[in-house]
Amino acid sequence: MHARFGIVLPGDAENFLRSRLLGYVNSSGHRSINALIREAGTDGRDDLLIEVVEQLSTNHSYFYREPAHFEFLASTVLPEIKQRTTRSGRTDLRIWSAAAAAGEEAYSIVMAMRAYFGKQYEDLDAGVLATDIAVRALRRGAAGEFKSDAFRYMPADWRSRFLEPLDGGRYRVVKSVRDDVMFRWLNLVDPLDFLRGGFHVIFCRNVMIYFDDDTRRKLIRNLAELLAPGGYLFIGHTDNPDHTREYLEQLQPAIFRKRIAS
Ligand SMILES: C[S@@+](CC[C@H](N)C(=O)[O-])C[C@H]1O[C@@H](n2cnc3c(N)ncnc32)[C@H](O)[C@@H]1O
């Protein structure tokens, strides 16, 4: 797991593995946790390794998590994009939600853009790339259906605008918002240079806590390279900002900006 996905286990790994994997072992038909781990570690069993990783790393997320970030988007980033569009006619807006879980963050970004730009949004060539290694979470994200819990902290007017109720207390994100998020499988520990770069905004929140220091540092360097000059990086409020400061200018505790070369 460390070699493939950069994930380190907590100090009491044995207890942690037991508590997280017992239920899975019972349903998957493996004889024991050891047997599961042995098989998942076999070459060519990436699918099983990913299943194990999904049990061990939490995919928990929710809409409008860490509101200060969405407020900053609306007060600073989006007005800047609007000005640029008016000045230069450029309409592209590239945003990446890295470690997106089921897209709660990515959908919140699209909602923030639609709420800010109003009708003008349709003139933009905007979209959010949402990536993760958790196959089930990505699948849930693409379906766009969530329990009402996930929306608890979202601005009230967004609910009526961007959600449609389903049976059983569930909601679906409206199609116009779903269409602007593209879900893809991507491992943040792999080389990322196949991505074209030039992102105006990258959200990479609440995933670095799973990584060791070296993996974290490499990831931040890669993210900084993939940002457009003047682009913004948002990390989680509990993520350690140390390495980020090495590569980017810090604007707020968990918000960074790539310098525009003079
Ligand atoms: C707690 S969720 C964060 C979701 C969202 N960014 C947020 O802040 O609410 C952490 C996510 O990181 C993903 N993850 C863990 N290791 C990863 C890796 N090597 N590459 C990509 N995603 C990874 C997990 O699958 C999980 O969905």
GROMACS .gro file of C-alpha atoms and ligand atoms in nm:
model
  289
    1MET     CA    1   0.000   0.000   0.000
    2HIS     CA    2   0.286   0.230   0.073
    3ALA     CA    3   0.471   0.144  -0.246
    4ARG     CA    4   0.165   0.177  -0.473
    5PHE     CA    5  -0.038   0.448  -0.300
    6GLY     CA    6   0.196   0.625  -0.053
    7ILE     CA    7  -0.028   0.529   0.238
    8VAL     CA    8   0.124   0.474   0.584
    9LEU     CA    9  -0.066   0.299   0.863
   10PRO     CA   10  -0.102   0.438   1.214
   11GLY     CA   11   0.129   0.316   1.494
   12ASP     CA   12  -0.115   0.050   1.620
   13ALA     CA   13  -0.140  -0.099   1.270
   14GLU     CA   14  -0.252  -0.440   1.385
   15ASN     CA   15  -0.560  -0.314   1.569
   16PHE     CA   16  -0.635  -0.068   1.293
   17LEU     CA   17  -0.623  -0.340   1.026
   18ARG     CA   18  -0.837  -0.571   1.235
   19SER     CA   19  -1.105  -0.308   1.298
   20ARG     CA   20  -1.119  -0.195   0.936
   21LEU     CA   21  -1.083  -0.529   0.755
   22LEU     CA   22  -1.279  -0.779   0.962
   23GLY     CA   23  -1.614  -0.693   0.807
   24TYR     CA   24  -1.465  -0.704   0.459
   25VAL     CA   25  -1.296  -1.041   0.519
   26ASN     CA   26  -1.628  -1.186   0.635
   27SER     CA   27  -1.803  -1.078   0.319
   28SER     CA   28  -1.522  -1.146   0.069
   29GLY     CA   29  -1.475  -1.511   0.164
   30HIS     CA   30  -1.105  -1.484   0.253
   31ARG     CA   31  -0.995  -1.718   0.532
   32SER     CA   32  -0.835  -1.444   0.741
   33ILE     CA   33  -0.703  -1.090   0.730
   34ASN     CA   34  -0.357  -1.233   0.667
   35ALA     CA   35  -0.483  -1.432   0.368
   36LEU     CA   36  -0.651  -1.119   0.228
   37ILE     CA   37  -0.339  -0.908   0.270
   38ARG     CA   38  -0.120  -1.177   0.111
   39GLU     CA   39  -0.346  -1.202  -0.192
   40ALA     CA   40  -0.380  -0.825  -0.226
   41GLY     CA   41   0.000  -0.798  -0.224
   42THR     CA   42   0.037  -1.040  -0.514
   43ASP     CA   43   0.140  -0.894  -0.848
   44GLY     CA   44  -0.157  -0.840  -1.073
   45ARG     CA   45  -0.408  -0.805  -0.788
   46ASP     CA   46  -0.436  -0.426  -0.804
   47ASP     CA   47  -0.815  -0.457  -0.795
   48LEU     CA   48  -0.801  -0.631  -0.457
   49LEU     CA   49  -0.537  -0.392  -0.327
   50ILE     CA   50  -0.767  -0.102  -0.416
   51GLU     CA   51  -1.055  -0.274  -0.232
   52VAL     CA   52  -0.832  -0.299   0.076
   53VAL     CA   53  -0.722   0.063   0.045
   54GLU     CA   54  -1.088   0.166   0.027
   55GLN     CA   55  -1.149  -0.004   0.360
   56LEU     CA   56  -0.847   0.160   0.520
   57SER     CA   57  -0.865   0.519   0.398
   58THR     CA   58  -1.186   0.700   0.470
   59ASN     CA   59  -1.384   0.830   0.172
   60HIS     CA   60  -1.588   1.047   0.400
   61SER     CA   61  -1.660   1.391   0.258
   62TYR     CA   62  -1.951   1.631   0.237
   63PHE     CA   63  -2.069   1.930   0.039
   64TYR     CA   64  -1.930   2.275   0.125
   65ARG     CA   65  -1.666   2.123   0.357
   66GLU     CA   66  -1.437   2.394   0.501
   67PRO     CA   67  -1.662   2.689   0.401
   68ALA     CA   68  -1.374   2.941   0.413
   69HIS     CA   69  -1.246   2.787   0.090
   70PHE     CA   70  -1.573   2.838  -0.094
   71GLU     CA   71  -1.599   3.191   0.043
   72PHE     CA   72  -1.248   3.261  -0.089
   73LEU     CA   73  -1.346   3.121  -0.428
   74ALA     CA   74  -1.644   3.357  -0.445
   75SER     CA   75  -1.466   3.663  -0.302
   76THR     CA   76  -1.128   3.638  -0.476
   77VAL     CA   77  -1.073   3.362  -0.733
   78LEU     CA   78  -1.393   3.386  -0.937
   79PRO     CA   79  -1.393   3.769  -0.956
   80GLU     CA   80  -1.035   3.744  -1.087
   81ILE     CA   81  -1.146   3.497  -1.354
   82LYS     CA   82  -1.436   3.724  -1.444
   83GLN     CA   83  -1.197   4.018  -1.490
   84ARG     CA   84  -0.962   3.809  -1.701
   85THR     CA   85  -1.252   3.696  -1.921
   86THR     CA   86  -1.369   4.054  -1.972
   87ARG     CA   87  -1.014   4.177  -2.041
   88SER     CA   88  -0.879   3.903  -2.264
   89GLY     CA   89  -1.183   3.711  -2.382
   90ARG     CA   90  -1.035   3.388  -2.244
   91THR     CA   91  -1.314   3.165  -2.121
   92ASP     CA   92  -1.131   2.850  -2.008
   93LEU     CA   93  -1.138   2.765  -1.638
   94ARG     CA   94  -0.958   2.445  -1.540
   95ILE     CA   95  -1.017   2.308  -1.193
   96TRP     CA   96  -0.899   1.981  -1.037
   97SER     CA   97  -1.039   1.814  -0.727
   98ALA     CA   98  -0.758   1.569  -0.642
   99ALA     CA   99  -0.863   1.290  -0.401
  100ALA     CA  100  -1.224   1.379  -0.470
  101ALA     CA  101  -1.393   1.085  -0.291
  102ALA     CA  102  -1.749   1.075  -0.436
  103GLY     CA  103  -1.727   1.428  -0.577
  104GLU     CA  104  -1.884   1.622  -0.290
  105GLU     CA  105  -1.604   1.880  -0.324
  106ALA     CA  106  -1.608   1.889  -0.705
  107TYR     CA  107  -1.985   1.937  -0.719
  108SER     CA  108  -1.963   2.211  -0.454
  109ILE     CA  109  -1.711   2.394  -0.674
  110VAL     CA  110  -1.941   2.379  -0.978
  111MET     CA  111  -2.230   2.503  -0.762
  112ALA     CA  112  -2.011   2.789  -0.634
  113MET     CA  113  -1.926   2.885  -0.993
  114ARG     CA  114  -2.287   2.870  -1.107
  115ALA     CA  115  -2.401   3.072  -0.805
  116TYR     CA  116  -2.133   3.337  -0.869
  117PHE     CA  117  -2.151   3.373  -1.248
  118GLY     CA  118  -2.526   3.324  -1.294
  119LYS     CA  119  -2.619   3.324  -1.664
  120GLN     CA  120  -2.263   3.421  -1.762
  121TYR     CA  121  -2.153   3.074  -1.651
  122GLU     CA  122  -2.281   2.931  -1.980
  123ASP     CA  123  -2.026   3.145  -2.169
  124LEU     CA  124  -1.738   2.988  -1.980
  125ASP     CA  125  -1.557   2.674  -2.078
  126ALA     CA  126  -1.546   2.553  -1.716
  127GLY     CA  127  -1.533   2.210  -1.561
  128VAL     CA  128  -1.391   2.015  -1.271
  129LEU     CA  129  -1.174   1.706  -1.301
  130ALA     CA  130  -1.248   1.480  -1.001
  131THR     CA  131  -0.995   1.203  -0.936
  132ASP     CA  132  -0.945   0.936  -0.673
  133ILE     CA  133  -0.821   0.577  -0.636
  134ALA     CA  134  -1.143   0.459  -0.468
  135VAL     CA  135  -1.338   0.294  -0.749
  136ARG     CA  136  -1.665   0.266  -0.555
  137ALA     CA  137  -1.651   0.631  -0.447
  138LEU     CA  138  -1.591   0.741  -0.808
  139ARG     CA  139  -1.887   0.533  -0.920
  140ARG     CA  140  -2.112   0.688  -0.653
  141GLY     CA  141  -1.988   1.031  -0.757
  142ALA     CA  142  -2.072   0.980  -1.122
  143ALA     CA  143  -2.426   0.877  -1.023
  144GLY     CA  144  -2.452   1.202  -0.825
  145GLU     CA  145  -2.687   1.059  -0.558
  146PHE     CA  146  -2.630   1.134  -0.190
  147LYS     CA  147  -2.798   1.106   0.149
  148SER     CA  148  -2.929   1.431   0.293
  149ASP     CA  149  -2.645   1.428   0.553
  150ALA     CA  150  -2.398   1.515   0.282
  151PHE     CA  151  -2.569   1.852   0.225
  152ARG     CA  152  -2.605   1.956   0.587
  153TYR     CA  153  -2.362   2.248   0.567
  154MET     CA  154  -2.448   2.368   0.220
  155PRO     CA  155  -2.604   2.717   0.170
  156ALA     CA  156  -2.983   2.675   0.187
  157ASP     CA  157  -3.058   2.832  -0.151
  158TRP     CA  158  -2.817   2.590  -0.324
  159ARG     CA  159  -3.039   2.301  -0.216
  160SER     CA  160  -3.342   2.416  -0.408
  161ARG     CA  161  -3.129   2.521  -0.702
  162PHE     CA  162  -2.894   2.228  -0.743
  163LEU     CA  163  -3.062   1.920  -0.591
  164GLU     CA  164  -3.362   1.710  -0.683
  165PRO     CA  165  -3.524   1.490  -0.418
  166LEU     CA  166  -3.540   1.113  -0.464
  167ASP     CA  167  -3.713   0.849  -0.252
  168GLY     CA  168  -3.581   0.752   0.092
  169GLY     CA  169  -3.434   1.087   0.195
  170ARG     CA  170  -3.184   1.085  -0.089
  171TYR     CA  171  -3.105   1.360  -0.336
  172ARG     CA  172  -2.954   1.380  -0.682
  173VAL     CA  173  -2.733   1.663  -0.801
  174VAL     CA  174  -2.903   1.824  -1.102
  175LYS     CA  175  -2.780   1.722  -1.446
  176SER     CA  176  -2.637   2.063  -1.538
  177VAL     CA  177  -2.400   2.039  -1.238
  178ARG     CA  178  -2.327   1.667  -1.289
  179ASP     CA  179  -2.232   1.731  -1.652
  180ASP     CA  180  -1.952   1.967  -1.547
  181VAL     CA  181  -1.764   1.715  -1.333
  182MET     CA  182  -1.550   1.450  -1.497
  183PHE     CA  183  -1.463   1.150  -1.274
  184ARG     CA  184  -1.138   0.963  -1.339
  185TRP     CA  185  -0.924   0.709  -1.154
  186LEU     CA  186  -0.588   0.865  -1.066
  187ASN     CA  187  -0.320   0.774  -0.813
  188LEU     CA  188  -0.155   1.088  -0.674
  189VAL     CA  189   0.165   0.896  -0.608
  190ASP     CA  190   0.215   0.809  -0.977
  191PRO     CA  191   0.386   1.056  -1.213
  192LEU     CA  192   0.130   1.327  -1.295
  193ASP     CA  193   0.297   1.485  -1.594
  194PHE     CA  194   0.048   1.326  -1.836
  195LEU     CA  195  -0.202   1.584  -1.706
  196ARG     CA  196  -0.174   1.888  -1.928
  197GLY     CA  197  -0.119   2.124  -1.634
  198GLY     CA  198  -0.227   2.486  -1.645
  199PHE     CA  199  -0.489   2.435  -1.372
  200HIS     CA  200  -0.634   2.761  -1.241
  201VAL     CA  201  -0.740   2.595  -0.917
  202ILE     CA  202  -0.645   2.267  -0.747
  203PHE     CA  203  -0.819   2.133  -0.438
  204CYS     CA  204  -0.613   1.860  -0.268
  205ARG     CA  205  -0.768   1.834   0.076
  206ASN     CA  206  -0.763   1.577   0.351
  207VAL     CA  207  -0.560   1.314   0.168
  208MET     CA  208  -0.203   1.408   0.259
  209ILE     CA  209  -0.264   1.291   0.616
  210TYR     CA  210  -0.237   0.934   0.482
  211PHE     CA  211   0.105   0.993   0.325
  212ASP     CA  212   0.457   0.995   0.466
  213ASP     CA  213   0.658   1.313   0.455
  214ASP     CA  214   0.854   1.231   0.141
  215THR     CA  215   0.541   1.140  -0.057
  216ARG     CA  216   0.373   1.460   0.061
  217ARG     CA  217   0.664   1.674  -0.048
  218LYS     CA  218   0.681   1.517  -0.397
  219LEU     CA  219   0.306   1.554  -0.439
  220ILE     CA  220   0.310   1.923  -0.349
  221ARG     CA  221   0.598   1.985  -0.590
  222ASN     CA  222   0.400   1.810  -0.866
  223LEU     CA  223   0.082   2.004  -0.786
  224ALA     CA  224   0.275   2.333  -0.790
  225GLU     CA  225   0.409   2.245  -1.136
  226LEU     CA  226   0.061   2.165  -1.265
  227LEU     CA  227  -0.080   2.502  -1.157
  228ALA     CA  228  -0.100   2.788  -1.405
  229PRO     CA  229   0.097   3.098  -1.299
  230GLY     CA  230  -0.122   3.278  -1.045
  231GLY     CA  231  -0.321   2.956  -0.987
  232TYR     CA  232  -0.452   2.857  -0.644
  233LEU     CA  233  -0.399   2.544  -0.433
  234PHE     CA  234  -0.637   2.459  -0.148
  235ILE     CA  235  -0.524   2.200   0.108
  236GLY     CA  236  -0.715   2.070   0.413
  237HIS     CA  237  -0.709   2.285   0.726
  238THR     CA  238  -0.554   1.995   0.918
  239ASP     CA  239  -0.297   1.918   0.644
  240ASN     CA  240   0.055   2.030   0.731
  241PRO     CA  241   0.138   2.337   0.517
  242ASP     CA  242   0.520   2.315   0.557
  243HIS     CA  243   0.618   2.176   0.217
  244THR     CA  244   0.353   2.380   0.041
  245ARG     CA  245   0.527   2.697   0.161
  246GLU     CA  246   0.846   2.584  -0.010
  247TYR     CA  247   0.684   2.595  -0.352
  248LEU     CA  248   0.395   2.841  -0.325
  249GLU     CA  249   0.303   3.168  -0.163
  250GLN     CA  250   0.073   3.125   0.138
  251LEU     CA  251  -0.235   3.351   0.140
  252GLN     CA  252  -0.436   3.190   0.421
  253PRO     CA  253  -0.371   2.893   0.652
  254ALA     CA  254  -0.474   2.640   0.384
  255ILE     CA  255  -0.475   2.852   0.065
  256PHE     CA  256  -0.167   2.898  -0.157
  257ARG     CA  257  -0.089   3.070  -0.483
  258LYS     CA  258   0.167   3.010  -0.753
  259ARG     CA  259   0.365   3.323  -0.823
  260ILE     CA  260   0.320   3.496  -1.157
  261ALA     CA  261   0.674   3.509  -1.301
  262SER     CA  262   0.782   3.873  -1.344
  263LIG     C1  263  -1.109   1.197   0.332
  263LIG     S1  264  -1.122   1.179   0.159
  263LIG     C2  265  -1.106   1.351   0.108
  263LIG     C3  266  -1.219   1.395   0.019
  263LIG     C4  267  -1.223   1.545  -0.011
  263LIG     N1  268  -1.101   1.590  -0.074
  263LIG     C5  269  -1.250   1.623   0.114
  263LIG     O1  270  -1.162   1.696   0.163
  263LIG     O2  271  -1.362   1.612   0.167
  263LIG     C6  272  -0.960   1.113   0.117
  263LIG     C7  273  -0.957   1.049  -0.022
  263LIG     O3  274  -0.820   1.028  -0.061
  263LIG     C8  275  -0.818   0.915  -0.146
  263LIG     N2  276  -0.679   0.868  -0.162
  263LIG     C9  277  -0.600   0.803  -0.072
  263LIG     N3  278  -0.481   0.776  -0.127
  263LIG    C10  279  -0.482   0.825  -0.254
  263LIG    C11  280  -0.389   0.827  -0.361
  263LIG     N4  281  -0.267   0.771  -0.349
  263LIG     N5  282  -0.425   0.887  -0.477
  263LIG    C12  283  -0.548   0.943  -0.490
  263LIG     N6  284  -0.642   0.944  -0.393
  263LIG    C13  285  -0.609   0.886  -0.277
  263LIG    C14  286  -0.911   0.818  -0.074
  263LIG     O4  287  -0.955   0.716  -0.160
  263LIG    C15  288  -1.024   0.912  -0.027
  263LIG     O5  289  -1.131   0.915  -0.117
   0.00000   0.00000   0.00000
